[in-house]
XYZ file of C-alpha atoms in Angstrom:
373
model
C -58.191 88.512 0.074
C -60.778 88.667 2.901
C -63.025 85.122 2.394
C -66.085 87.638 2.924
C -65.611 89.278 -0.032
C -67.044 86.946 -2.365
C -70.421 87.095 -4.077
C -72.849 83.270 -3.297
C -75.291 82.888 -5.845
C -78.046 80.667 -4.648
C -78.048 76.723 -6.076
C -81.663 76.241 -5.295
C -84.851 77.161 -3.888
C -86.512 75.254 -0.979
C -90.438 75.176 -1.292
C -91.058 78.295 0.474
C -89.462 80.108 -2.691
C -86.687 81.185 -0.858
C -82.822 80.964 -2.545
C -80.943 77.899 -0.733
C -77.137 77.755 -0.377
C -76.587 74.268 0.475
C -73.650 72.528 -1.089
C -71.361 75.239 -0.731
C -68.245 76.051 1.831
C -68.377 76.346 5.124
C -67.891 80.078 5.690
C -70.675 80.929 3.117
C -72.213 84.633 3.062
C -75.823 85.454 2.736
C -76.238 88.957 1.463
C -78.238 91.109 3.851
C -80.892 91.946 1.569
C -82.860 88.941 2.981
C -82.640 89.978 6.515
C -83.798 93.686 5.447
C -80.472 95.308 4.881
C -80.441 97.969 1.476
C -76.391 97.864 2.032
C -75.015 95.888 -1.151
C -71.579 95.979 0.099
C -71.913 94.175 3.428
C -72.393 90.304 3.739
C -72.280 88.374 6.725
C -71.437 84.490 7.165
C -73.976 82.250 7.487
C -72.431 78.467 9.395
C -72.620 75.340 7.109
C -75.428 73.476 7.385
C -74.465 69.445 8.577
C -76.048 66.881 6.804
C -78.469 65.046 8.784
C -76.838 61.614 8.583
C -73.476 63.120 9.150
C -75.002 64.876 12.328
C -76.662 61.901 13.514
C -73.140 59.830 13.193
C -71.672 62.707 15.146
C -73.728 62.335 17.825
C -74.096 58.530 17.862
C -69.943 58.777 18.033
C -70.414 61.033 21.016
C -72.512 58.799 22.922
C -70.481 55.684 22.285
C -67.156 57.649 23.600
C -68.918 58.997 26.640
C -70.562 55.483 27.177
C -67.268 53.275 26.814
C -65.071 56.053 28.984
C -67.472 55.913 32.135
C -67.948 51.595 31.311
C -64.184 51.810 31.943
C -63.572 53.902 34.713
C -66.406 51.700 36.795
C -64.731 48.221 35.461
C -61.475 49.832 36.520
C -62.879 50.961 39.780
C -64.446 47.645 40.865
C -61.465 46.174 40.199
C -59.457 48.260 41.567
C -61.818 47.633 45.058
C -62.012 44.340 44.905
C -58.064 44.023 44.878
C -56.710 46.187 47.202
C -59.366 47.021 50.084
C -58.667 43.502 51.710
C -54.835 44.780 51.784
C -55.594 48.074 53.147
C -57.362 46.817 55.683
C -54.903 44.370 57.073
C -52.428 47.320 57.489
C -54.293 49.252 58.813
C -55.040 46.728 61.665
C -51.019 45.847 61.556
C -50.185 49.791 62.419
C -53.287 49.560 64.778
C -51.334 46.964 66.695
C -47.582 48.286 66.677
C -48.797 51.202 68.113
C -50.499 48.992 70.949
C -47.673 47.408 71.242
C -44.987 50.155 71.689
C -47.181 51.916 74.398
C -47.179 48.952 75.969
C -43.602 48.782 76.225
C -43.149 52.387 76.641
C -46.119 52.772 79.956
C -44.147 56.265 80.380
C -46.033 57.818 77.180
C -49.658 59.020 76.322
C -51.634 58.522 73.585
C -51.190 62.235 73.061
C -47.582 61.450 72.716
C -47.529 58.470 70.793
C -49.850 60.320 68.102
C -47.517 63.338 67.723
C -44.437 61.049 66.978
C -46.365 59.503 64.445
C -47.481 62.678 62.789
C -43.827 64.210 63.210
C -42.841 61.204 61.094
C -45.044 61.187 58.134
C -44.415 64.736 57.930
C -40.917 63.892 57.320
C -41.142 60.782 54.984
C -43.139 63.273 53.152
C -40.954 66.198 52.969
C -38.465 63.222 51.377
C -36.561 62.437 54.251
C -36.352 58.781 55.874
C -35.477 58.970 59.686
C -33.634 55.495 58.973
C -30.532 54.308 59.827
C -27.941 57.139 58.373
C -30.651 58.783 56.370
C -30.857 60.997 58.859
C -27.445 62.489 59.082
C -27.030 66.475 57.649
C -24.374 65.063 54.913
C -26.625 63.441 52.859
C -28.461 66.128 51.201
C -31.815 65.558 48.872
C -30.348 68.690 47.167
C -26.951 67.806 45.417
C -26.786 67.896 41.728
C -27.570 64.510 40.595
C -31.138 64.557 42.798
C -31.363 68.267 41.664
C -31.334 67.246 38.082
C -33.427 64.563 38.476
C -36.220 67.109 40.163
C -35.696 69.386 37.224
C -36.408 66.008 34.978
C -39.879 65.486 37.181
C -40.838 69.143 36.501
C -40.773 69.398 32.928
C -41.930 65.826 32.219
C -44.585 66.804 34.642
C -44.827 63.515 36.397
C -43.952 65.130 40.050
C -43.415 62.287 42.766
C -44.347 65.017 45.522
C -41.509 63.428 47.555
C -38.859 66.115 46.796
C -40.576 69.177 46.213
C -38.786 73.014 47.020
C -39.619 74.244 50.340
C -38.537 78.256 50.530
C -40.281 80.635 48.473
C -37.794 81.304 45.928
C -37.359 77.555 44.819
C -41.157 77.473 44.633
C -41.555 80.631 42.459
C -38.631 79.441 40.373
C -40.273 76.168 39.890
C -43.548 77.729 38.726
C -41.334 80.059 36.255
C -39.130 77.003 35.211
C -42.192 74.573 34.662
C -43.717 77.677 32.768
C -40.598 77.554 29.844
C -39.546 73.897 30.876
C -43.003 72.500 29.702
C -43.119 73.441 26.080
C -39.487 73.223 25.925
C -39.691 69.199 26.675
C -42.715 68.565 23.775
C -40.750 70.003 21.555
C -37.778 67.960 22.537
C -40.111 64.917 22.490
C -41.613 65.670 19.037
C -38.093 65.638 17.853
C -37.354 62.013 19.707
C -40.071 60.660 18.299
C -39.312 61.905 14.448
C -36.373 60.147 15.139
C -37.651 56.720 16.305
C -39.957 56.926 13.519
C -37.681 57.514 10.903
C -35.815 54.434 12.281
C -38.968 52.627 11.629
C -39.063 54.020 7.818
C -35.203 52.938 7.098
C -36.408 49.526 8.551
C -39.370 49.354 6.219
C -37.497 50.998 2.781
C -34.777 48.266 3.817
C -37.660 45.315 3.888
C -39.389 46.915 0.458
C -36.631 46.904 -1.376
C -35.701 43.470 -0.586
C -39.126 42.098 -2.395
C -41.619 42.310 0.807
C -45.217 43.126 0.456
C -46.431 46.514 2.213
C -49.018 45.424 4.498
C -46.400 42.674 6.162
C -44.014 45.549 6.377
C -46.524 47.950 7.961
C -46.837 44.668 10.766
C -43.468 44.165 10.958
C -42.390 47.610 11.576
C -44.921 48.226 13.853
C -43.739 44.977 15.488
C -40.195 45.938 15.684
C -40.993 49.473 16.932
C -43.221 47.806 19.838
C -40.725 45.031 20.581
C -37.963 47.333 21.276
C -39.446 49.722 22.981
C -41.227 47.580 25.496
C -37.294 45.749 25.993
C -35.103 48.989 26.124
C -37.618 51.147 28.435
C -39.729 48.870 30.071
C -38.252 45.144 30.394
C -34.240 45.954 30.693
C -34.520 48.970 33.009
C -36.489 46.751 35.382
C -34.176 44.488 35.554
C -31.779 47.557 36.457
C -34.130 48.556 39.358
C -34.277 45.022 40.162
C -30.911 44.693 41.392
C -29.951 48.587 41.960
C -33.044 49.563 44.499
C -33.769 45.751 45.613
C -37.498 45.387 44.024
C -39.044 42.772 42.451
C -39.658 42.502 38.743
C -43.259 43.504 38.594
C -41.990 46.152 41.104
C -39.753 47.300 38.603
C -42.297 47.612 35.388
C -44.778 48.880 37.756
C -42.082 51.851 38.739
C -40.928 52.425 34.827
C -44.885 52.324 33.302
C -46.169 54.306 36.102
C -43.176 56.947 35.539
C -43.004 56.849 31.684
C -47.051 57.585 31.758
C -46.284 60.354 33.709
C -48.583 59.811 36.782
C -46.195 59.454 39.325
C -47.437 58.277 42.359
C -44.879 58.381 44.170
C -45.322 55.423 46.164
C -41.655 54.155 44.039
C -38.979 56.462 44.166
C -35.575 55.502 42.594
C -32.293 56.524 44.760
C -34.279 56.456 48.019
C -33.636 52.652 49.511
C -32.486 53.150 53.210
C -29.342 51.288 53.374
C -28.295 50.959 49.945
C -25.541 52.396 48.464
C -26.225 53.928 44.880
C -23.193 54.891 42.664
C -22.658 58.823 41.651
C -25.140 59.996 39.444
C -27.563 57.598 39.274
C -30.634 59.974 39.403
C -28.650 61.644 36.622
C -29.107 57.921 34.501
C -32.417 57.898 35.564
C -33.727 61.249 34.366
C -31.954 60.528 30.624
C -34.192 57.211 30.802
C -36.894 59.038 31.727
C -36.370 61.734 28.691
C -36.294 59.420 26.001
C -38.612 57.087 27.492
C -41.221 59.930 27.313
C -40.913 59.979 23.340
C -41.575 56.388 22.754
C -44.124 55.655 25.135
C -45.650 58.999 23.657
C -46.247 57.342 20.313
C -47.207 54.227 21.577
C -49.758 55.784 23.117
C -50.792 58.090 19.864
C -50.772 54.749 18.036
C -53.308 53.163 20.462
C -55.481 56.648 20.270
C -55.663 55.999 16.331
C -56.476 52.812 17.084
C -59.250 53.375 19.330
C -60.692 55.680 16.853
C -60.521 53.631 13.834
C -62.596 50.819 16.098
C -64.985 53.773 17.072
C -65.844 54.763 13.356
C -65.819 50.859 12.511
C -68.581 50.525 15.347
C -70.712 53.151 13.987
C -70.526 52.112 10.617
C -71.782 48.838 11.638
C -74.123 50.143 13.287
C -76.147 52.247 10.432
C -75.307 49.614 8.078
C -77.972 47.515 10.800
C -80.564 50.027 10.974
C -80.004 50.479 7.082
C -80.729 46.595 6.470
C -83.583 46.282 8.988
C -85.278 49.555 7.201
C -84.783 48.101 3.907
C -86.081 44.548 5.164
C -89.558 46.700 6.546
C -89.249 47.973 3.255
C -89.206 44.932 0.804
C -92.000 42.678 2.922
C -95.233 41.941 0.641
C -97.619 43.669 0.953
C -101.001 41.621 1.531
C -103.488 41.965 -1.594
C -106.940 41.000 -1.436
C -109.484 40.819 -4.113
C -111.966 43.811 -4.839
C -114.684 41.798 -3.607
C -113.921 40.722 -0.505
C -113.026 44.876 0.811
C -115.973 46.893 1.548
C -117.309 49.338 -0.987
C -115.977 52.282 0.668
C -112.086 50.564 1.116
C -112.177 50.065 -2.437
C -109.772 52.920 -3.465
C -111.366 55.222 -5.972
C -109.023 56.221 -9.455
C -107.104 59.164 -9.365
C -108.504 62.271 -11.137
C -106.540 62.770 -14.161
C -104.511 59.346 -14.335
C -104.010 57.366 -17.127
C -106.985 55.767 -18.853
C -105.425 52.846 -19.689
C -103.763 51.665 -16.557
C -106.971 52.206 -15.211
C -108.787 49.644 -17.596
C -106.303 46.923 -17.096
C -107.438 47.279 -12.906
C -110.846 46.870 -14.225
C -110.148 43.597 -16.174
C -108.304 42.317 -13.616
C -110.942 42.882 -11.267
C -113.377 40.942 -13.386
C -111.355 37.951 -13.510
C -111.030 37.406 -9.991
C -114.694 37.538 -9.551
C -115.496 34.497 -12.156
């Protein structure tokens, strides 16, 4: 049945005389014989008309998001500055002076020189591979299957490192047609995770119901439990792991498993890529499975904070035009100043209406009389 179809009779007239049809659906239909059409059979729909208060919170919802985004991104900024410009700046003026110092003990090269090597070697570090030590050597590829695997892990999660990336055309256009499949493929696979670690967190609660417990103290507990472990099994225990595997400190290590489990991916921490250290077969492999599943939870951690964000946002508005509301009702209820007849001017003294009641209007008269005697 085409929603078109149906007849709208109008609820009410406005004070031109014209038929109103407030209070009905959304996708409401005004027949064309209003806009000058004869056809009977043809309707088209007119958009549902918003409330001006609901409009009004709309907008005052939209101004507090914008405001409180761009508030953060400044705070963050600032902070951001005031932390780590002092630090850039002292290595910059530490490379300044190693490369002072090796011309000096290399007379035999130019400047011209000097500032090739050093682009020849970020180039490299770039392109993933660390002129250090054995790292060098052809046998140790960036390409065998547990680093491959990992790679494929990067693309679909789409956190990219950009320090292995394919370099011939075919791995590129594969990538593009892999990432096209591999992308929609992995939410799936995380919705399903995450079904999963929430029914966990329903067994848990049925488990605390049925043994007597309130439901808001199971709602906290649950929600406790599911946070708790989470933060332990991705975030706390696995940077331990990195701790001792890739030789980073702790913060190092949550740093490395936040940044990756967010998917932004610097890049600037890179598991399995520590010149001289020896990493066991498959590690990468380990790695990417961590990274799978630790996709799904930090996904609905982060879905919980969104809800709670906007439950705070609707609390703030409500607040808000429950303010305004008071202060208008305040303006409102303040008494009114009444003087006697005879101190206002004849022509302030406000005549009787035409056609009001006769009696109201002789109790003003008596009362008028008494307060002049």
């Amino acid at each position: 049945m085409n929603v078109f179809d149906k007849s709208l009779s109008p609820s009410a007239q406005d004070p031109s005389g014209n038929p109103s049809w407030e209070g009905s659906s959304c996708l409401r239909e005004a027949p064309l014989e209003r806009q000058g059409f004869t056809n009977r059979h043809l309707s088209l729909p007119i958009p549902c008309r918003v409330p001006p208060r609901a409009m009004c919170s709309g907008k005052l919802q939209t101004g507090l998001l914008v405001a409180g985004y761009f508030v953060y991104l400044l705070v963050g900024a600032a902070v951001f500055q005031a932390l780590e410009r002092t630090a850039e700046k002292q290595q910059k003026m530490a490379a300044a002076q190693m490369k002072e110092a090796f011309l000096q003990n290399f007379p035999h090269l130019t400047v011209a020189e000097m500032e090739q090597f050093m682009k020849n070697l970020t180039e490299a570090i770039q392109n993933g591979v660390y002129p250090v030590g054995n790292e060098s050597q052809t046998e140790n590829s960036n390409w065998d299957f547990s680093n491959s695997f990992f790679f494929a892990g990067t693309v679909v999660s789409t956190i990219g490192y950009g320090t292995l990336r394919p370099k011939t055309a075919g791995g590129q256009i594969f990538c593009v047609f892999f990432a096209l499949f591999g992308i929609p493929l992995n939410i799936v696979f995380l919705h399903r995770v995450g079904k999963m670690l929430s029914l966990l967190c329903k067994k848990l609660g049925k488990f605390l119901y049925e043994k007597g417990m309130r439901k808001k103290k199971i709602k906290f507990l649950t929600l406790l439990f599911f946070l708790v472990t989470g933060i332990l099994v991705f975030l706390c225990l696995p940077s331990l792991f990195f701790q001792i595997t890739e030789g980073w400190s702790y913060s190092e290590g949550i740093y490395f498993a936040f940044i990756t489990l967010s998917t932004i991916g610097f890049g600037d921490y890179v598991v399995g890529k520590q010149p001289g250290r020896i990493y066991f077969s498959y590690y990468r492999t380990l790695v990417a499975i961590w990274i799978l599943f630790g996709l799904a939870w930090i996904a609905l951690l982060f879905n919980l904070l969104t809800t709670v964000l906007e439950d705070t946002e609707k609390i703030i508005v409500k607040d808000l035009h429950q303010i305004v509301k008071v202060s208008k009702d305040n303006e409102e209820s303040q008494p009114r100043r009444c003087w006697p007849a005879h101190f206002l001017p004849e022509e302030e003294v406000i005549p009787p209406c035409a056609g009001g009641d006769a009696q109201k209007m002789e109790s003003l008269a008596a009362c008028s009389e008494q307060t002049k005697k």
